[in-house]
Amino acid sequence: MAKRIGIDVGGTNVKIALVDDKGKIIYSNSVPTYANMGYEYTVNNIKQAIRDLMKETKSDSKTIQGIGFDFPGQVDYKKGIVKLAPNIPGWVNVPIAKMIEDEFSIPTKIDNDVRCAALGELNFGAGKGCENFICITVGTGVGSGLVINGKLVRGAANAAGEIGHIKLQMNDGPICGCGDTGCLEAFASGPSIVAMAQDYLKSGKSTKFRELAGAEGEITPYLVAKAAEAGDPVARRIFERIGTYLGMGLTSVINLLNPEKVIIGGGVAEAGELLLAPVRKTIQERAMVVARESVEIVPAQLGNTAGVIGASMLITE
């Protein structure tokens, strides 16, 4: 039985898991990222987490087939370098694959976090058996991994799949984190939900999500979703708008790629049909007939384990 290590690096925590060739997690743990301490500190934490995993599972360089990392941001898949991780300060041109290989003598690969999630869903989740699908995550941003003819699409500079930066508005529009305006991500993401909710509250009106947050509490996408589930009309309208924006962005991709499935995951997607129903409705109304009739819109299956499971599969790519 082949065993591989998958590591999901986030701004707050680093998740690590030992995964078998059936996608089953044998062992898992997490350690703080401590991003403010610099990348060297985080790398040392990761190395210690790998040592702990190997000790706990009685594994070594002979029994572990490979190590895979996923990172939020831009990576050089071929060279194993993190080019830029915007939410983890200091991670600029870090040759993490070589650093880990030199330490453990185990083949190591890296990729973008959403592509790793897509790889996990391809092998063991909602994309299993599919040749062509789009896996998107909706959270702080909107990212995607593309699978065409059974293979991940990375592009000339390993930058393929930036669905969050499809333009929904030609001029003006909300400013995106990329610096441009009119991007899908600026219209349909966790911060967009919060911005819509706060705009409503500025009118001085009451709503269920304000009640759930308390007088001075923070409004979050989760609270807006809970309010919508409880029947709050404003919260339901917010999710309808977010789903419509996502559906518009996905319509362009569906018309272009003609996928079998669109798999939707991420923190905001935990709202389920509150989000998926308006996505499906918009695609049915706006996508070209042949493309829309052959696509299924489904929730991701692997949840917050998709990253480590997908990263563990990189060595087989």
XYZ file of N, CA and C in Angstrom, residues 70-184:
345
model
N 0.240 22.037 -0.779
C -0.574 23.035 -1.480
C -0.420 24.374 -0.790
N -0.366 25.431 -1.608
C -0.193 26.797 -1.119
C -1.235 27.719 -1.749
N -1.741 28.679 -0.983
C -2.586 29.708 -1.586
C -1.692 30.738 -2.271
N -1.884 30.924 -3.549
C -1.055 31.903 -4.256
C -0.383 31.313 -5.480
N 0.715 31.929 -5.865
C 1.395 31.562 -7.114
C 2.581 30.639 -6.819
N 2.604 29.524 -7.531
C 3.701 28.571 -7.350
C 4.271 28.179 -8.705
N 5.546 27.771 -8.692
C 6.170 27.183 -9.871
C 6.172 25.674 -9.647
N 5.188 25.014 -10.248
C 5.004 23.579 -10.048
C 6.230 22.777 -10.468
N 6.823 23.153 -11.603
C 7.947 22.382 -12.134
C 9.210 22.527 -11.285
N 9.457 23.731 -10.778
C 10.675 23.977 -9.998
C 10.468 23.806 -8.496
N 9.211 23.662 -8.059
C 8.937 23.476 -6.640
C 9.154 24.721 -5.809
N 8.844 25.888 -6.403
C 9.084 27.159 -5.727
C 7.771 27.883 -5.469
N 7.592 28.369 -4.243
C 6.472 29.265 -3.946
C 6.883 30.663 -4.390
N 6.247 31.146 -5.446
C 6.620 32.458 -5.978
C 6.043 33.590 -5.140
N 4.777 33.447 -4.731
C 4.142 34.480 -3.918
C 2.910 33.899 -3.240
N 2.878 33.992 -1.920
C 1.700 33.594 -1.141
C 1.195 34.854 -0.437
N 0.226 35.560 -1.029
C -0.174 36.886 -0.532
C -0.615 36.917 0.930
N -1.240 35.838 1.401
C -1.745 35.831 2.772
C -0.747 35.285 3.786
N 0.466 34.945 3.317
C 1.505 34.442 4.219
C 2.762 35.276 3.967
N 2.936 36.363 4.692
C 4.054 37.284 4.441
C 5.410 36.579 4.461
N 6.260 36.985 3.515
C 7.616 36.454 3.464
C 7.806 35.288 2.516
N 6.705 34.700 2.067
C 6.821 33.561 1.153
C 6.934 34.071 -0.286
N 8.128 34.469 -0.642
C 8.417 34.961 -1.987
C 9.629 34.202 -2.524
N 9.426 33.468 -3.605
C 10.492 32.676 -4.237
C 11.179 31.737 -3.243
N 10.357 30.988 -2.509
C 10.871 30.026 -1.523
C 10.943 28.637 -2.163
N 12.130 28.029 -2.261
C 12.290 26.712 -2.910
C 11.929 25.577 -1.952
N 10.670 25.532 -1.561
C 10.243 24.626 -0.501
C 10.450 23.151 -0.860
N 10.230 22.767 -2.131
C 10.377 21.357 -2.501
C 11.801 20.876 -2.261
N 12.792 21.663 -2.688
C 14.194 21.277 -2.493
C 14.547 21.232 -1.005
N 14.031 22.180 -0.242
C 14.318 22.226 1.188
C 13.840 20.948 1.887
N 12.662 20.483 1.499
C 12.102 19.275 2.124
C 12.803 18.017 1.607
N 13.081 17.980 0.296
C 13.801 16.822 -0.257
C 15.186 16.677 0.361
N 15.880 17.786 0.544
C 17.213 17.744 1.144
C 17.159 17.223 2.582
N 16.085 17.547 3.276
C 15.951 17.147 4.682
C 15.551 15.685 4.851
N 14.638 15.207 3.985
C 14.046 13.885 4.208
C 14.350 12.854 3.119
N 14.948 13.286 2.034
C 15.258 12.376 0.914
C 13.983 11.694 0.394
N 12.898 12.462 0.326
C 11.628 11.974 -0.203
C 11.201 12.916 -1.326
N 10.829 12.388 -2.510
C 10.387 13.255 -3.611
C 9.259 14.185 -3.156
N 9.370 15.480 -3.501
C 8.416 16.480 -3.022
C 7.937 17.353 -4.179
N 6.615 17.598 -4.229
C 6.031 18.482 -5.237
C 5.094 19.474 -4.563
N 4.863 20.597 -5.252
C 3.955 21.617 -4.726
C 2.998 22.072 -5.821
N 1.865 22.627 -5.405
C 0.940 23.249 -6.352
C 0.033 24.208 -5.605
N -0.768 24.915 -6.358
C -1.759 25.842 -5.819
C -2.823 25.071 -5.032
N -3.385 25.689 -3.998
C -4.319 24.986 -3.124
C -5.592 24.526 -3.833
N -6.135 25.341 -4.725
C -7.386 24.953 -5.376
C -7.143 23.849 -6.401
N -5.990 23.875 -7.073
C -5.672 22.773 -7.981
C -5.529 21.464 -7.208
N -4.954 21.532 -6.027
C -4.840 20.327 -5.203
C -6.223 19.830 -4.778
N -7.108 20.763 -4.433
C -8.480 20.371 -4.094
C -9.145 19.686 -5.289
N -8.920 20.225 -6.485
C -9.475 19.612 -7.702
C -8.908 18.215 -7.910
N -7.620 18.045 -7.643
C -6.983 16.737 -7.791
C -7.571 15.737 -6.799
N -7.830 16.200 -5.567
C -8.474 15.334 -4.587
C -9.867 14.929 -5.020
N -10.652 15.894 -5.508
C -12.011 15.590 -5.960
C -11.999 14.689 -7.196
N -10.996 14.840 -8.059
C -10.867 14.002 -9.255
C -10.668 12.538 -8.881
N -9.813 12.299 -7.909
C -9.459 10.923 -7.573
C -10.407 10.269 -6.575
N -10.934 11.065 -5.636
C -11.677 10.440 -4.548
C -12.980 11.145 -4.169
N -13.356 12.192 -4.897
C -14.532 12.958 -4.512
C -15.567 13.078 -5.607
N -16.160 14.262 -5.707
C -17.270 14.494 -6.625
C -16.866 14.410 -8.090
N -15.553 14.506 -8.386
C -15.082 14.445 -9.765
C -14.643 13.064 -10.206
N -14.769 12.077 -9.328
C -14.321 10.722 -9.670
C -15.109 10.190 -10.864
N -14.387 9.711 -11.871
C -15.016 9.196 -13.083
C -15.275 10.251 -14.142
N -15.001 11.531 -13.828
C -15.203 12.616 -14.794
C -13.936 12.873 -15.597
N -14.106 13.201 -16.852
C -12.995 13.586 -17.712
C -12.797 15.103 -17.728
N -13.896 15.826 -17.581
C -13.841 17.290 -17.701
C -14.714 17.932 -16.624
N -14.079 18.690 -15.734
C -14.854 19.392 -14.730
C -14.115 20.626 -14.238
N -14.876 21.496 -13.582
C -14.340 22.698 -12.939
C -14.582 22.547 -11.444
N -13.563 22.734 -10.656
C -13.706 22.721 -9.197
C -13.453 24.138 -8.704
N -14.444 24.751 -8.095
C -14.238 26.111 -7.596
C -14.403 26.140 -6.073
N -13.668 27.024 -5.446
C -13.823 27.254 -4.016
C -14.259 28.706 -3.814
N -15.254 28.875 -2.969
C -15.781 30.201 -2.689
C -15.578 30.474 -1.206
N -14.693 31.399 -0.898
C -14.393 31.750 0.480
C -13.985 33.200 0.534
N -12.796 33.462 1.069
C -12.254 34.823 1.061
C -12.085 35.310 -0.369
N -11.757 34.388 -1.260
C -11.677 34.666 -2.698
C -12.445 33.607 -3.451
N -12.307 33.627 -4.771
C -12.912 32.607 -5.630
C -11.798 32.026 -6.491
N -11.496 30.768 -6.290
C -10.445 30.111 -7.068
C -10.989 28.890 -7.774
N -10.232 28.365 -8.715
C -10.704 27.165 -9.410
C -9.552 26.313 -9.903
N -9.855 25.039 -10.020
C -8.969 24.089 -10.670
C -9.704 23.490 -11.848
N -9.031 23.361 -12.966
C -9.645 22.841 -14.185
C -9.088 21.459 -14.501
N -9.983 20.526 -14.783
C -9.575 19.195 -15.231
C -10.130 18.995 -16.634
N -9.229 18.811 -17.591
C -9.602 18.609 -18.989
C -8.994 17.289 -19.467
N -9.835 16.439 -20.049
C -9.393 15.115 -20.509
C -8.673 14.345 -19.397
N -9.192 14.483 -18.180
C -8.676 13.723 -17.055
C -7.411 14.264 -16.424
N -6.934 15.426 -16.885
C -5.685 15.987 -16.379
C -5.888 17.415 -15.865
N -5.154 17.756 -14.798
C -5.160 19.136 -14.323
C -4.568 20.057 -15.376
N -5.198 21.213 -15.552
C -4.672 22.233 -16.461
C -3.904 23.260 -15.629
N -2.623 23.470 -15.971
C -1.809 24.410 -15.199
C -1.474 25.672 -15.998
N -1.385 25.584 -17.290
C -1.085 26.759 -18.095
C 0.401 26.999 -18.258
N 0.739 27.974 -19.102
C 2.131 28.245 -19.459
C 2.969 28.661 -18.261
N 2.362 29.391 -17.323
C 3.100 29.873 -16.152
C 2.493 29.343 -14.851
N 1.815 28.187 -14.961
C 1.162 27.571 -13.801
C 0.136 28.513 -13.171
N -0.536 29.286 -13.999
C -1.487 30.279 -13.494
C -2.896 30.062 -14.033
N -3.158 28.889 -14.624
C -4.485 28.629 -15.184
C -5.520 28.484 -14.075
N -6.755 28.826 -14.387
C -7.851 28.593 -13.454
C -8.265 29.780 -12.620
N -7.842 30.985 -12.974
C -8.186 32.163 -12.162
C -9.597 32.646 -12.483
N -10.557 31.803 -12.194
C -11.958 32.137 -12.495
C -12.421 33.358 -11.704
N -11.836 33.587 -10.550
C -12.229 34.734 -9.739
C -11.955 36.063 -10.400
N -11.155 36.049 -11.462
C -10.801 37.305 -12.129
C -11.390 37.407 -13.531
N -12.391 36.581 -13.793
C -13.267 36.827 -14.942
C -14.001 38.142 -14.694
N -14.114 38.963 -15.726
C -14.720 40.292 -15.555
C -16.232 40.240 -15.761
N -16.942 40.721 -14.761
C -18.397 40.817 -14.869
C -18.852 42.221 -15.227
N -17.953 43.185 -15.143
C -18.312 44.576 -15.420
C -17.160 45.246 -16.155
N -17.477 45.920 -17.249
C -16.432 46.495 -18.077
C -15.747 47.680 -17.409
N -16.528 48.573 -16.847
C -15.974 49.775 -16.225
C -16.435 49.892 -14.786
N -15.559 50.456 -13.974
C -15.873 50.680 -12.567
C -16.130 49.346 -11.864
N -17.105 49.317 -10.972
C -17.365 48.105 -10.209
C -16.478 48.035 -8.981
N -16.731 47.060 -8.101
C -15.939 46.932 -6.873
C -14.474 46.613 -7.173
N -13.588 47.119 -6.325
C -12.160 46.865 -6.506
C -11.824 45.479 -5.962
N -11.115 44.713 -6.752
C -10.714 43.352 -6.383
C -9.350 43.381 -5.694
N -9.047 42.319 -4.986
C -7.740 42.195 -4.348
C -6.593 42.194 -5.326
N -6.866 41.892 -6.595
C -5.815 41.887 -7.620
C -5.484 43.301 -8.076
N -6.319 44.272 -7.676
C -6.098 45.656 -8.064
C -6.988 46.133 -9.186
N -7.622 45.209 -9.896
C -8.513 45.574 -10.997
C -9.935 45.741 -10.453
N -10.837 46.120 -11.317
C -12.238 46.258 -10.938
C -13.094 45.335 -11.788
N -14.277 45.012 -11.263
C -15.232 44.220 -12.030
C -14.996 42.727 -12.007
N -14.084 42.230 -11.164
C -13.791 40.789 -11.114
C -14.909 40.028 -10.404
N -15.136 38.788 -10.838
C -16.118 37.913 -10.194
C -15.882 37.830 -8.689
